[in-house]
Amino acid sequence: MIKFRPAVFWLPLLLLLTVSKGTIAQDREQTKSDIVFKMLDYDARFRMIFAYSDTESRTYLANTAKSQYLEFKQLLEPNMAFFLSNEKDKLKEAIKLTDKILLNDEVFSTLGKPDYRNDAKPEKGEKLEDRWIDIHKAILYVLIKDMVVRANFKIYTRFSEFAVAADVSKNGPAASHHYADSLLKTAPVELMSYYNSLQDGNNEESRMAIKSLIDNYKSRTGDLYAQTLALYERPNTLLVSPEGQKDDLQLKSKYASSKIWQDGLIREMPETEKFSITIVPNDRPDLRNGIYIFGKYMRAKKDETPDITFRIVSPGLTGVDFGRIRRVPIGNNRNGYLSTITYYCPIKIEVVNKAGEIEKTLIVIDEGQEFKQEFHANYVYPDPTFNGVVPFRSDTLYYEALDKFRASIISRLYNERFNDMAGAMAQWLNDAYGYYKVPNNFYYLYDVKNPENGFQEIKALVDSTDYAIEHLETQETSLANKAVLARMVEKYQEILQRPGISQNVKNLCARNSVTCALLSDQVSRALYLVERCKAINPKDSYARPFNLSSFMFRTLFDDKSQKVVKLPPRSELWKY
């Protein structure tokens, strides 16, 4: 027997409300509930075909699915006006696909064939199953966008599946009873797991009705199929879409594909200026040449006077102490020897103008920041296959290595520490004095699919946001469009404060606010808005922009008048 594949992601059809409605509204919603029940019913029956290999069971399910589908179409046609415009489109799509399958010979001509599965790839199921999946996908997005009680979605759709199993077990051919009964045995436990997860949005009357039906599934009391339909039709329990509800804003992803020009925040150097990078004392070209500043200006040649000099000042390692030798066990009743080197490595960058005046000092590594490094055999004689600590086998070998390699180790530690900070220094100088042109990063925005349904204002904001981002591409237009993006942040935040806005409107405004703040050099505010965005929609995996870390350095220049700026630890800047 083929294993029946349970539906995990069914259509979000079901919205529980606790407010009372008038008789007309109840009739309207009851009719819609009948339509939904029949739609779920024929979908479940058609899907159950693939659980059976005998012709009788498969034919019975196909015939009853067709019968339910015809009743569904007959009931839907005069009541289509009850549905919202986007719901109508999906219903028509489901009808078009189902007509092709259930109202022609395709299903019924294959039911009795023993080779209904693909012999070459039986794990892929039968071709007819693919056609059901087409119908199922069309139904998937038919009705409600957001539910008051999200857990109700799963419990009601599972009720539909078990209702079909109850009907098959009662009225289907004998060959179909075994599988239908096996489904019904799992119903109480599975339904209770959903029931226990229901949120407080359900009123007591609704909870009692749901619990009562679960108990009946457990005891097999009465006509479970009819009882499930009755649950769907209960006033104030199942309302498919509340009367008077507008179409919600529908989201789509939008990417600004241009490269982003992030100009220097302290001083924008014109094309005519030249700069130099030096290290004082003991100039080391191999170190400073690893630091690049991007811009239209050029690095000064040896015989040229630079307009601005970035003077990297570092005395090298200070306070170096190789520590006391320690004896440590290394196994087989033997001991090894090592010690801990402690040292300081202050580095700062002095920004010196053409007149020799220091305009700003950037503290890369503070004088009081202590570093440690284990002095052991594997550090002196590195093993390319192992980077762990390997103690010296004797104290003699320890002291020999200490005497022989002291100077080279001090030089090595300085090079490692300097190179470790070279990327940060380059990022820092570019954000302050150069420019950072982000290569092919796409800034994620939410856009509006259905502006015609009252969302023209939000659509206009998104279009303005997208235009401004696209025109950050050139230095000439960057500044003006950053000002536009700063205004967009305020407009999105103003909409977020309006009462009664939907979850999708909140998602769009929260997400787009982050992008606008980030690209208008409000990085500190963007960090705050990221947390707000997470609170509004915890499941939004794009709330934190992909390249947020590259913007963190720009927060250091929120106060451009500071004469001394200290670079935080790398872990703070690159933790994003």
XYZ file of C-alpha atoms in Angstrom:
576
model
C 0.000 0.000 0.000
C 1.258 3.473 -0.826
C 1.949 5.665 2.154
C -0.488 8.577 2.296
C 1.407 11.830 2.234
C -0.041 14.241 4.809
C -0.510 17.852 3.810
C 1.651 20.058 5.990
C 1.092 23.392 4.258
C -2.582 23.771 3.435
C -4.408 26.867 2.365
C -4.914 29.580 4.951
C -8.706 29.493 4.635
C -9.857 29.792 8.184
C -10.182 32.835 10.380
C -11.755 32.574 13.827
C -13.410 35.671 15.225
C -15.090 36.262 18.545
C -17.349 39.202 17.622
C -21.045 38.702 16.893
C -22.471 39.365 13.418
C -25.969 39.985 12.145
C -28.109 37.320 10.467
C -27.181 38.480 6.952
C -23.478 38.351 7.737
C -23.897 34.911 9.272
C -25.746 33.632 6.191
C -23.033 35.087 4.000
C -20.282 33.472 6.036
C -22.150 30.183 6.328
C -22.416 30.030 2.534
C -18.735 30.782 2.203
C -17.985 28.112 4.807
C -19.975 25.551 2.787
C -17.981 26.501 -0.308
C -14.692 26.166 1.535
C -15.702 22.831 3.059
C -16.541 21.369 -0.354
C -13.321 22.711 -1.856
C -11.245 21.163 0.904
C -13.303 18.007 0.607
C -12.736 17.343 -3.095
C -9.072 18.280 -2.681
C -8.657 15.707 0.131
C -10.581 12.996 -1.751
C -8.526 13.421 -4.914
C -5.314 13.291 -2.902
C -6.419 10.115 -1.084
C -6.600 8.283 -4.422
C -2.845 7.785 -4.291
C -3.054 5.882 -0.992
C -4.745 2.959 -2.750
C -3.703 0.472 -5.380
C -7.068 -1.235 -5.956
C -9.329 0.004 -8.742
C -12.515 -0.007 -6.639
C -11.202 2.347 -3.941
C -9.552 4.678 -6.426
C -12.697 4.889 -8.568
C -14.894 5.569 -5.546
C -12.672 8.429 -4.411
C -12.493 9.885 -7.925
C -16.296 9.767 -8.310
C -16.969 11.347 -4.917
C -14.295 13.991 -5.569
C -16.005 14.813 -8.873
C -19.404 14.963 -7.169
C -18.130 17.316 -4.467
C -16.411 19.435 -7.094
C -19.626 19.823 -9.115
C -21.501 20.835 -5.953
C -18.698 23.270 -5.146
C -18.974 24.879 -8.603
C -22.763 25.048 -8.411
C -22.664 26.748 -5.015
C -19.796 29.076 -5.886
C -21.163 30.484 -9.127
C -24.046 32.595 -7.714
C -22.038 33.513 -4.610
C -18.746 34.610 -6.159
C -19.490 38.183 -5.075
C -18.926 37.106 -1.446
C -15.203 36.794 -2.148
C -12.550 39.465 -2.443
C -10.982 40.262 -5.798
C -7.726 38.378 -5.192
C -9.728 35.413 -3.829
C -11.831 35.332 -6.995
C -8.748 35.102 -9.196
C -7.388 32.101 -7.287
C -10.790 30.376 -7.226
C -11.041 30.747 -11.009
C -7.546 29.311 -11.376
C -8.454 26.301 -9.217
C -11.621 25.722 -11.263
C -9.753 25.927 -14.553
C -7.220 23.310 -13.451
C -9.770 20.998 -11.836
C -12.045 21.092 -14.876
C -9.208 19.694 -16.963
C -8.717 16.785 -14.573
C -12.043 15.799 -13.024
C -14.343 16.662 -15.941
C -12.551 14.673 -18.612
C -11.308 11.102 -18.929
C -7.779 11.666 -17.619
C -8.491 10.522 -14.050
C -10.913 7.751 -14.788
C -8.939 6.237 -17.653
C -5.925 5.652 -15.385
C -7.605 4.401 -12.209
C -7.646 0.725 -13.160
C -4.230 0.529 -14.711
C -1.698 -1.517 -12.730
C 1.193 0.560 -14.079
C -0.053 3.905 -12.819
C 3.381 4.575 -11.287
C 6.511 5.300 -13.251
C 8.434 2.001 -13.342
C 11.742 3.785 -13.854
C 11.282 6.131 -10.872
C 8.524 4.739 -8.646
C 9.538 7.022 -5.767
C 8.248 9.986 -7.780
C 4.702 8.680 -7.659
C 2.299 8.656 -10.560
C 1.782 11.300 -13.200
C -1.777 11.858 -12.047
C -0.435 12.875 -8.640
C 1.381 15.772 -10.267
C -1.943 16.986 -11.628
C -3.436 16.940 -8.133
C -0.475 19.000 -6.900
C -1.317 21.606 -9.565
C -4.843 21.874 -8.184
C -3.593 21.917 -4.611
C -1.169 24.762 -5.311
C -3.938 26.770 -6.962
C -6.129 26.301 -3.892
C -3.246 27.014 -1.520
C -3.417 30.811 -1.718
C -7.144 31.282 -2.214
C -8.502 33.083 0.799
C -7.308 34.591 4.040
C -3.999 36.431 4.359
C -3.636 36.699 8.117
C -5.474 34.863 10.905
C -6.455 36.030 14.356
C -5.508 32.598 15.680
C -2.858 31.057 13.450
C -3.025 27.606 15.059
C -6.652 27.309 13.882
C -5.422 27.058 10.306
C -3.892 23.646 10.885
C -6.617 22.210 13.075
C -9.437 23.046 10.669
C -7.634 21.788 7.572
C -6.787 18.556 9.384
C -10.440 18.280 10.425
C -11.283 18.323 6.696
C -8.917 15.452 5.966
C -10.226 13.322 8.817
C -13.827 14.109 7.814
C -13.162 12.594 4.383
C -11.576 9.559 6.056
C -14.698 9.167 8.216
C -16.940 9.324 5.164
C -14.814 6.786 3.255
C -14.768 4.464 6.255
C -18.556 4.646 6.532
C -19.702 4.766 2.899
C -16.753 3.632 0.805
C -16.113 0.145 -0.551
C -14.774 -2.451 1.866
C -11.328 -2.335 0.296
C -10.966 1.340 1.276
C -11.913 0.951 4.955
C -8.573 -0.240 6.278
C -6.596 2.832 5.281
C -9.378 5.278 6.217
C -9.649 3.623 9.649
C -5.901 3.913 10.157
C -6.170 7.653 9.566
C -9.056 8.018 11.996
C -7.044 6.280 14.721
C -4.449 9.056 14.529
C -7.037 11.860 14.485
C -7.624 12.445 18.244
C -3.931 12.631 19.172
C -3.019 14.837 16.237
C -6.006 17.148 16.621
C -5.352 17.521 20.350
C -1.779 18.605 19.675
C -3.164 21.436 17.532
C -5.893 22.205 20.055
C -3.371 22.535 22.892
C -1.388 25.062 20.873
C -4.381 27.311 20.156
C -3.834 30.876 21.332
C -6.111 32.900 23.581
C -7.849 34.499 20.583
C -10.467 31.714 20.568
C -13.485 32.366 22.720
C -14.721 29.744 25.149
C -17.636 28.728 22.914
C -15.271 28.030 20.011
C -12.860 26.045 22.173
C -15.675 23.911 23.545
C -17.008 23.169 20.050
C -13.569 22.144 18.803
C -12.855 20.020 21.875
C -16.254 18.329 21.626
C -15.621 17.301 18.025
C -12.175 15.948 18.928
C -13.791 13.823 21.653
C -16.265 12.478 19.104
C -13.395 11.517 16.793
C -11.840 9.689 19.721
C -15.016 7.720 20.540
C -16.242 7.543 16.913
C -19.545 8.996 18.070
C -22.152 9.931 15.439
C -21.650 11.099 11.871
C -18.198 12.661 12.042
C -18.411 14.004 8.500
C -21.637 15.906 9.196
C -20.334 17.099 12.568
C -17.228 18.551 10.927
C -19.353 20.443 8.399
C -21.473 21.738 11.292
C -18.352 23.036 13.021
C -17.466 24.965 9.891
C -20.937 26.534 9.846
C -21.096 27.585 13.502
C -21.776 31.335 13.885
C -18.779 33.203 15.329
C -16.577 30.134 15.011
C -15.592 29.942 11.358
C -15.663 33.177 9.356
C -13.720 32.911 6.135
C -13.274 36.647 5.552
C -15.101 39.189 7.720
C -17.687 41.276 5.924
C -16.357 44.667 4.915
C -12.698 43.646 5.116
C -10.571 45.225 2.399
C -7.998 43.379 0.393
C -4.822 43.398 2.430
C -1.632 44.813 1.005
C 0.183 42.076 -0.898
C 3.969 42.096 -0.631
C 6.597 41.359 -3.224
C 10.362 41.589 -3.102
C 12.204 44.399 -4.812
C 15.953 44.808 -5.216
C 17.825 47.993 -5.979
C 20.500 46.663 -8.299
C 22.834 49.640 -8.562
C 26.158 49.861 -6.778
C 25.990 52.137 -3.759
C 28.331 55.111 -3.438
C 29.145 55.691 0.231
C 31.206 58.878 0.358
C 33.624 59.948 3.100
C 31.939 61.211 6.253
C 34.779 63.407 7.606
C 36.157 65.026 4.491
C 35.506 64.291 0.848
C 38.838 64.581 -0.948
C 38.585 66.195 -4.391
C 40.119 64.746 -7.508
C 43.015 67.210 -7.437
C 44.301 66.164 -3.992
C 46.912 63.539 -3.223
C 47.407 61.496 -0.082
C 50.135 59.395 1.483
C 50.240 56.636 4.092
C 53.305 56.362 6.304
C 54.264 54.315 9.339
C 56.200 56.011 12.150
C 58.706 54.934 13.307
C 60.353 52.173 11.262
C 58.422 52.587 8.062
C 57.335 49.177 6.763
C 56.067 49.382 3.150
C 55.021 45.729 3.264
C 52.531 46.650 5.993
C 51.210 50.030 4.861
C 50.834 48.933 1.239
C 48.065 46.595 2.331
C 45.850 49.592 3.181
C 43.956 51.098 0.269
C 41.888 54.271 0.127
C 39.447 54.453 -2.748
C 38.600 57.682 -4.505
C 39.275 59.832 -7.554
C 42.409 61.216 -5.898
C 45.770 59.451 -6.087
C 48.535 58.392 -3.723
C 51.368 60.946 -3.733
C 54.660 59.929 -5.282
C 57.970 60.238 -3.445
C 58.772 63.688 -4.822
C 55.249 65.082 -4.272
C 53.885 66.853 -1.216
C 50.646 65.172 -0.152
C 47.588 67.236 0.681
C 46.780 64.852 3.504
C 48.904 62.242 5.247
C 47.604 59.281 7.169
C 50.422 58.677 9.609
C 50.223 55.277 11.262
C 52.042 55.648 14.557
C 53.147 52.553 16.426
C 56.221 51.940 18.585
C 55.850 48.218 17.876
C 55.350 45.870 20.776
C 55.755 47.330 24.253
C 55.910 45.728 27.685
C 56.810 42.348 26.189
C 57.081 39.653 28.854
C 57.675 36.034 27.859
C 56.438 34.942 31.280
C 57.579 32.243 33.645
C 58.189 28.763 32.323
C 55.395 26.329 33.187
C 55.546 22.564 33.380
C 52.487 20.782 31.991
C 51.700 17.045 31.638
C 51.830 15.712 28.071
C 50.973 12.044 28.706
C 52.875 8.827 29.469
C 54.020 10.339 32.791
C 55.980 12.988 30.923
C 55.974 16.783 31.194
C 56.346 19.573 28.659
C 57.252 23.253 29.005
C 55.742 26.517 27.789
C 54.997 30.057 28.908
C 52.588 32.901 28.124
C 53.812 36.004 26.329
C 52.032 39.211 27.323
C 52.500 42.396 25.358
C 50.940 45.662 24.201
C 50.757 46.937 20.624
C 49.466 50.511 20.510
C 48.535 51.764 17.038
C 46.977 55.062 16.078
C 46.447 56.982 12.859
C 47.155 60.690 12.830
C 45.469 62.605 10.026
C 47.904 65.378 9.111
C 47.070 68.229 6.736
C 49.419 69.941 4.291
C 50.516 72.435 6.963
C 51.621 69.604 9.245
C 48.695 69.995 11.677
C 47.021 66.946 13.163
C 43.325 67.244 12.270
C 42.152 63.997 13.835
C 43.537 60.988 15.658
C 42.068 57.528 15.176
C 42.935 55.082 17.955
C 43.257 51.645 16.362
C 44.632 49.767 19.410
C 44.694 51.518 22.771
C 47.921 51.668 24.794
C 46.311 49.790 27.679
C 45.003 46.831 25.648
C 46.910 43.717 26.683
C 47.472 40.737 24.372
C 48.598 37.195 25.186
C 50.229 34.464 23.133
C 51.306 31.002 24.249
C 55.039 30.382 23.659
C 55.351 26.693 22.759
C 57.064 24.381 20.302
C 54.343 24.496 17.648
C 54.449 28.313 17.636
C 58.215 28.306 17.028
C 58.221 25.376 14.598
C 54.700 25.460 13.070
C 53.134 22.193 11.962
C 51.019 22.918 8.846
C 48.616 20.101 9.746
C 48.047 21.156 13.374
C 47.635 24.594 14.912
C 47.225 23.615 18.568
C 49.562 24.057 21.527
C 52.505 21.644 21.643
C 54.752 22.150 24.722
C 58.541 21.850 24.439
C 59.671 18.342 25.414
C 62.311 19.659 27.838
C 63.199 22.879 29.608
C 66.477 22.911 27.669
C 64.638 23.084 24.352
C 62.422 25.804 25.789
C 65.350 28.075 26.770
C 67.191 27.412 23.508
C 64.153 28.500 21.507
C 63.677 31.533 23.760
C 67.241 32.711 23.169
C 67.194 31.979 19.451
C 63.768 33.293 18.463
C 62.977 36.128 20.920
C 63.569 38.939 18.402
C 61.878 37.201 15.457
C 58.834 36.324 17.602
C 58.437 39.947 18.697
C 58.564 41.008 15.046
C 56.126 38.255 14.106
C 53.645 39.233 16.823
C 53.758 42.858 15.662
C 53.190 41.872 12.039
C 50.284 39.610 12.992
C 48.659 42.290 15.140
C 49.149 44.992 12.482
C 47.849 42.809 9.652
C 44.932 41.745 11.812
C 43.849 45.402 11.994
C 44.760 46.378 8.413
C 41.271 45.620 7.105
C 39.691 47.687 9.866
C 42.063 50.594 9.204
C 41.294 50.504 5.481
C 37.538 50.394 6.118
C 37.839 53.205 8.618
C 39.849 55.499 6.339
C 37.562 54.872 3.391
C 34.444 55.638 5.410
C 36.016 58.802 6.801
C 38.000 60.197 3.854
C 37.534 58.028 0.794
C 34.451 56.317 -0.474
C 33.048 52.855 -0.278
C 31.318 51.677 -3.429
C 29.492 48.538 -2.427
C 30.061 45.957 -5.183
C 26.854 44.395 -6.455
C 25.046 44.324 -3.135
C 21.281 44.281 -3.505
C 19.284 46.167 -0.902
C 16.126 44.314 -0.102
C 12.860 46.249 -0.174
C 9.241 45.253 0.136
C 7.066 46.447 -2.757
C 3.281 46.488 -3.261
C 1.557 44.002 -5.572
C -1.920 45.545 -5.381
C -1.677 49.353 -5.082
C -5.121 49.686 -6.708
C -6.743 48.410 -3.492
C -6.102 51.582 -1.546
C -2.331 51.337 -1.191
C -1.306 53.996 -3.726
C 0.364 56.103 -1.010
C 2.599 53.237 0.136
C 3.378 52.278 -3.464
C 4.501 55.860 -4.161
C 6.814 55.713 -1.119
C 8.371 52.472 -2.328
C 8.896 53.882 -5.818
C 10.552 57.002 -4.375
C 12.757 54.828 -2.163
C 13.807 52.643 -5.068
C 14.567 55.680 -7.273
C 16.713 57.268 -4.556
C 18.717 54.058 -4.010
C 19.309 53.627 -7.739
C 20.685 57.177 -7.873
C 23.201 56.653 -5.091
C 25.310 55.149 -7.851
C 27.176 58.337 -8.721
C 28.935 60.717 -6.397
C 27.147 63.684 -7.985
C 23.650 62.444 -7.099
C 24.460 60.598 -3.882
C 24.044 63.412 -1.356
C 20.650 64.619 -2.597
C 19.226 61.118 -2.675
C 20.490 60.327 0.810
C 18.361 63.273 1.944
C 15.387 61.715 0.137
C 15.988 58.390 1.908
C 16.180 60.170 5.278
C 12.716 61.626 4.596
C 11.459 58.185 3.575
C 12.408 56.829 7.009
C 10.087 59.370 8.643
C 7.240 58.634 6.233
C 7.439 54.871 6.809
C 7.586 55.414 10.559
C 4.557 57.718 10.423
C 2.494 54.990 8.706
C 3.602 52.499 11.372
C 1.992 54.707 14.022
C -1.432 54.644 12.355
C -4.066 52.543 14.143
C -5.563 49.494 12.470
C -2.910 48.853 9.826
C -2.419 45.247 8.743
C 0.564 43.019 9.457
C 1.766 43.271 5.864
C 1.743 47.069 5.980
C 3.760 46.870 9.205
C 6.218 44.426 7.614
C 6.773 46.677 4.601
C 7.237 49.893 6.571
C 9.526 48.284 9.163
C 11.774 46.569 6.596
C 12.023 49.555 4.252
C 12.764 51.895 7.169
C 15.901 49.876 7.952
C 17.188 50.108 4.378
C 16.457 53.840 4.117
C 18.188 54.614 7.426
C 21.209 52.538 6.521
C 21.731 54.164 3.129
C 21.180 57.701 4.427
C 24.053 57.351 6.921
C 21.762 56.900 9.936
C 23.500 53.665 10.831
C 22.917 53.920 14.578
C 19.245 54.481 13.953
C 19.199 51.584 11.482
C 20.415 49.268 14.265
C 17.514 50.396 16.437
C 15.069 49.900 13.543
C 16.428 46.388 12.926
C 15.347 45.443 16.455
C 11.952 47.082 15.883
C 11.601 45.142 12.642
C 12.364 41.864 14.448
C 9.739 42.677 17.072
C 7.100 43.410 14.421
C 7.847 40.246 12.452
C 10.119 37.765 14.301
C 10.113 35.429 11.295
C 11.592 38.010 8.910
C 15.032 36.592 8.151
C 15.917 39.666 6.077
C 15.336 42.204 8.871
C 19.101 42.341 9.338
C 20.613 43.510 6.024
C 23.140 41.124 4.569
C 26.038 43.606 4.555
C 25.274 45.393 7.830
C 28.785 44.834 9.176
C 30.315 46.964 6.430
C 28.294 49.943 7.662
C 29.196 49.608 11.333
C 32.363 51.673 10.950
C 30.268 54.640 9.865
C 28.689 54.857 13.314
C 32.090 56.024 14.587
C 31.598 59.299 12.744
C 28.171 60.195 14.087
C 29.977 63.088 15.800
C 32.203 64.488 13.063
C 33.721 67.137 15.348
C 35.517 64.605 17.565
C 39.282 65.120 17.479
C 40.021 61.619 18.816
C 38.034 58.595 17.690
C 38.609 55.169 19.201
C 38.008 52.037 17.170
C 35.963 49.504 19.204
C 37.056 45.851 19.336
C 36.616 44.013 16.058
C 34.081 41.730 17.685
C 31.817 44.735 18.285
C 32.039 46.059 14.749
C 31.801 42.754 12.903
C 29.357 40.891 15.110
C 26.597 41.731 12.647
